[in-house]
Coordinates of C-alpha atoms in Angstrom, one line a residue:
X1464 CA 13.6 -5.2 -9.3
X1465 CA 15.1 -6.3 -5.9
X1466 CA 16.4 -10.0 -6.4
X1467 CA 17.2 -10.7 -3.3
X1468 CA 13.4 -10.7 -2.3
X1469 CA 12.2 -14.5 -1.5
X1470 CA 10.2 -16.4 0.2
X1471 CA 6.7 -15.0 0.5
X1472 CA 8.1 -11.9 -1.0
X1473 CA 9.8 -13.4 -4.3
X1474 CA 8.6 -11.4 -7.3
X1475 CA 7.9 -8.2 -5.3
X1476 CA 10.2 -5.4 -5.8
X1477 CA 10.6 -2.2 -3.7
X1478 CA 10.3 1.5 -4.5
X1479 CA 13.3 3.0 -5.4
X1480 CA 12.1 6.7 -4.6
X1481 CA 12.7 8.1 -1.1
X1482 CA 9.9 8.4 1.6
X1483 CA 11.2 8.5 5.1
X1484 CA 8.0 8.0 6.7
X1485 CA 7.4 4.9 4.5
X1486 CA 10.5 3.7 4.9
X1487 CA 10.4 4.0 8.5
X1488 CA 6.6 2.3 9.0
X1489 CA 7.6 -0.6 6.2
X1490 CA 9.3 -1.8 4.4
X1491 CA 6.6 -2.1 2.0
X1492 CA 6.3 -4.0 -1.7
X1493 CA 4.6 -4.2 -4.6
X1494 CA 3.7 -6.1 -7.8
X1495 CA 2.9 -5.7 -11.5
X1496 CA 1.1 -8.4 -13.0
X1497 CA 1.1 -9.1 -16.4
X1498 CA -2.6 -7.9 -16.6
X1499 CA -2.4 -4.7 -15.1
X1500 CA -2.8 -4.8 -11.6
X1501 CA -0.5 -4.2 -9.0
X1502 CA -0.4 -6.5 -5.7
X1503 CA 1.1 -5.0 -2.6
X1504 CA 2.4 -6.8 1.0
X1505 CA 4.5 -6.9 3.9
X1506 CA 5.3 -8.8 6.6
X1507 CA 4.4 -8.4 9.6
X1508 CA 6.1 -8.0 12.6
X1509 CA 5.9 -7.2 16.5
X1510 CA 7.0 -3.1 15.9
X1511 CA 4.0 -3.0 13.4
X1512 CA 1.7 -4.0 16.3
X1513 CA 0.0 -2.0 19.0
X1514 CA -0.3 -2.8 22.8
X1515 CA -2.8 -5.7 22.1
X1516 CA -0.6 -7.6 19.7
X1517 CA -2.3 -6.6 16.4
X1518 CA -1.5 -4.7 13.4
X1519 CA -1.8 -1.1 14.1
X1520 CA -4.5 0.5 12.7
X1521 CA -2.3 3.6 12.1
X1522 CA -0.1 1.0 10.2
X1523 CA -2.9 -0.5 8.2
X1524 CA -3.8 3.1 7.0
X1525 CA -0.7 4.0 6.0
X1526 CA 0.1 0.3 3.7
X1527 CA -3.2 1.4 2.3
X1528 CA -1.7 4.7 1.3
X1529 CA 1.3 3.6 0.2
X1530 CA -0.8 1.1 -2.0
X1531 CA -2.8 4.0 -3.7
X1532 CA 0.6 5.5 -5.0
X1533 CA 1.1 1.5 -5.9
X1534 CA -2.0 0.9 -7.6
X1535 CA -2.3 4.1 -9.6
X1536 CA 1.7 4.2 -10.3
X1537 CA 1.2 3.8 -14.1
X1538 CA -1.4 6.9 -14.7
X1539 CA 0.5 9.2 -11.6
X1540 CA 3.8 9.5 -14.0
X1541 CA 5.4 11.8 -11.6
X1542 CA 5.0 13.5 -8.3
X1543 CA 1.8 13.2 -6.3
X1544 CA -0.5 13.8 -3.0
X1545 CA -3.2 11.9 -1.1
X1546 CA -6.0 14.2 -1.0
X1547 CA -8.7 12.5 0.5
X1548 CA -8.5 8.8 2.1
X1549 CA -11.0 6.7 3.8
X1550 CA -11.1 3.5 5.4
X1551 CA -12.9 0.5 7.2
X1552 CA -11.3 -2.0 9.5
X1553 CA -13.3 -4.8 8.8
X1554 CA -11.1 -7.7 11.2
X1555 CA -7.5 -8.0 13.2
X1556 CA -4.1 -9.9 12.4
X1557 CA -0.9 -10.0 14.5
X1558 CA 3.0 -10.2 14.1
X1559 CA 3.9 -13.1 11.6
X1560 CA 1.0 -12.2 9.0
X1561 CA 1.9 -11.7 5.1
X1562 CA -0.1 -8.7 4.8
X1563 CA -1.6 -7.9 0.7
X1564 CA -3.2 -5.1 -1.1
X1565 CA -5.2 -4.9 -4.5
X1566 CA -7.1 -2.2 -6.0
X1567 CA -8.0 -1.0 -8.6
X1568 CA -8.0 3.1 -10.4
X1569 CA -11.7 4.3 -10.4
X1570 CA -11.4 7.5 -12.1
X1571 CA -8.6 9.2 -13.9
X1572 CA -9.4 13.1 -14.5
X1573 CA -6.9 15.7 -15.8
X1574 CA -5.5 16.3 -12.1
X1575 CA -6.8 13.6 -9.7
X1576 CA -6.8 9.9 -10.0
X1577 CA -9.7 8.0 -7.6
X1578 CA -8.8 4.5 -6.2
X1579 CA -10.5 2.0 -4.3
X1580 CA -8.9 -1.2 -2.6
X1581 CA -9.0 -4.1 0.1
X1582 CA -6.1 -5.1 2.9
X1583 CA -5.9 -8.6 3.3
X1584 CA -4.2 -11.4 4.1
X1585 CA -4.3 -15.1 3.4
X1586 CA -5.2 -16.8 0.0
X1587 CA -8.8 -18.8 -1.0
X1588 CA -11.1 -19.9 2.2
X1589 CA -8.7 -18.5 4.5
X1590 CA -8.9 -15.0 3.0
X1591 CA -9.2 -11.8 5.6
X1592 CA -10.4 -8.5 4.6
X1593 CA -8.1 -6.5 7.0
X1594 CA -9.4 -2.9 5.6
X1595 CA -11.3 -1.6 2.6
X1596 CA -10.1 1.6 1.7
X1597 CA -10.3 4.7 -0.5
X1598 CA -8.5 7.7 -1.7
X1599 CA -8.1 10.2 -4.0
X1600 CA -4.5 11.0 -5.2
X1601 CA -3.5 14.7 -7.1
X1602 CA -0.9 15.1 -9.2
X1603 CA 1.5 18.1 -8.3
X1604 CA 4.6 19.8 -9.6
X1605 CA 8.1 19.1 -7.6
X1606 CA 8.9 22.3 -5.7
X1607 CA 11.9 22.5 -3.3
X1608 CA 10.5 22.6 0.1
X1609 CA 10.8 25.5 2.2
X1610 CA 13.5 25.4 5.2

């Protein structure tokens, strides 16, 4: 777990794997509960926003996706793909928001694993739905890629 994580982020942790893209587009966290499910967030700032001052939607889409992998970490066990992904903006936030993700695994067959999940931010009453969003994630060998 990364300790040095406070504020709104104290008890997240990042991903220790290596994803330039994500890396790149985040930084991006996530957290296991004590009941199973898996909370993920990041703050938002200014380079996550498009021309009009809110969250990108490309940026949205790609938290979601890094929230399937999140979400469905426990059943993955090892290298996998998005597949399929869809998504619904359902409302708009700007630079400064503490952006969340929860979800939950919908089916787990021998190859695939189908997941479901909302983007929000704020807590109780003030509560947004940023994006709903869906995927289906496949579980792949590690190959070297190709040059």
């Amino acid at each position: 777990m990364n300790t040095s994580l406070s504020g709104r982020l104290a008890g997240y942790e990042s991903w220790q794997g290596h994803d330039p893209f994500e890396d790149h587009a985040g930084p991006f966290f996530f957290k296991k509960h004590e009941d199973g499910r898996v909370t993920c967030a990041f703050e938002a700032t200014p380079t996550h926003c498009n021309g009009g001052g809110f969250l990108h939607g490309g940026m949205l889409m790609t938290f979601a996706d890094y929230s399937l992998f999140a979400i469905g970490s426990d059943v993955l066990e090892g290298p996998a793909v998005t597949v399929s992904f869809s998504s619904e903006f359902t409302a708009a936030a700007g630079a400064g928001a503490f952006v969340e993700a929860r979800g939950e695994i919908v089916q787990n067959t021998g190859s695939m694993v189908f997941l479901r999940g909302q983007v929000y931010t704020g807590t109780g009453e003030d509560e947004r739905i940023l994006l709903n969003f869906s995927g289906i994630v496949k579980r792949v060998k590690k190959r070297p890629l190709a040059d």
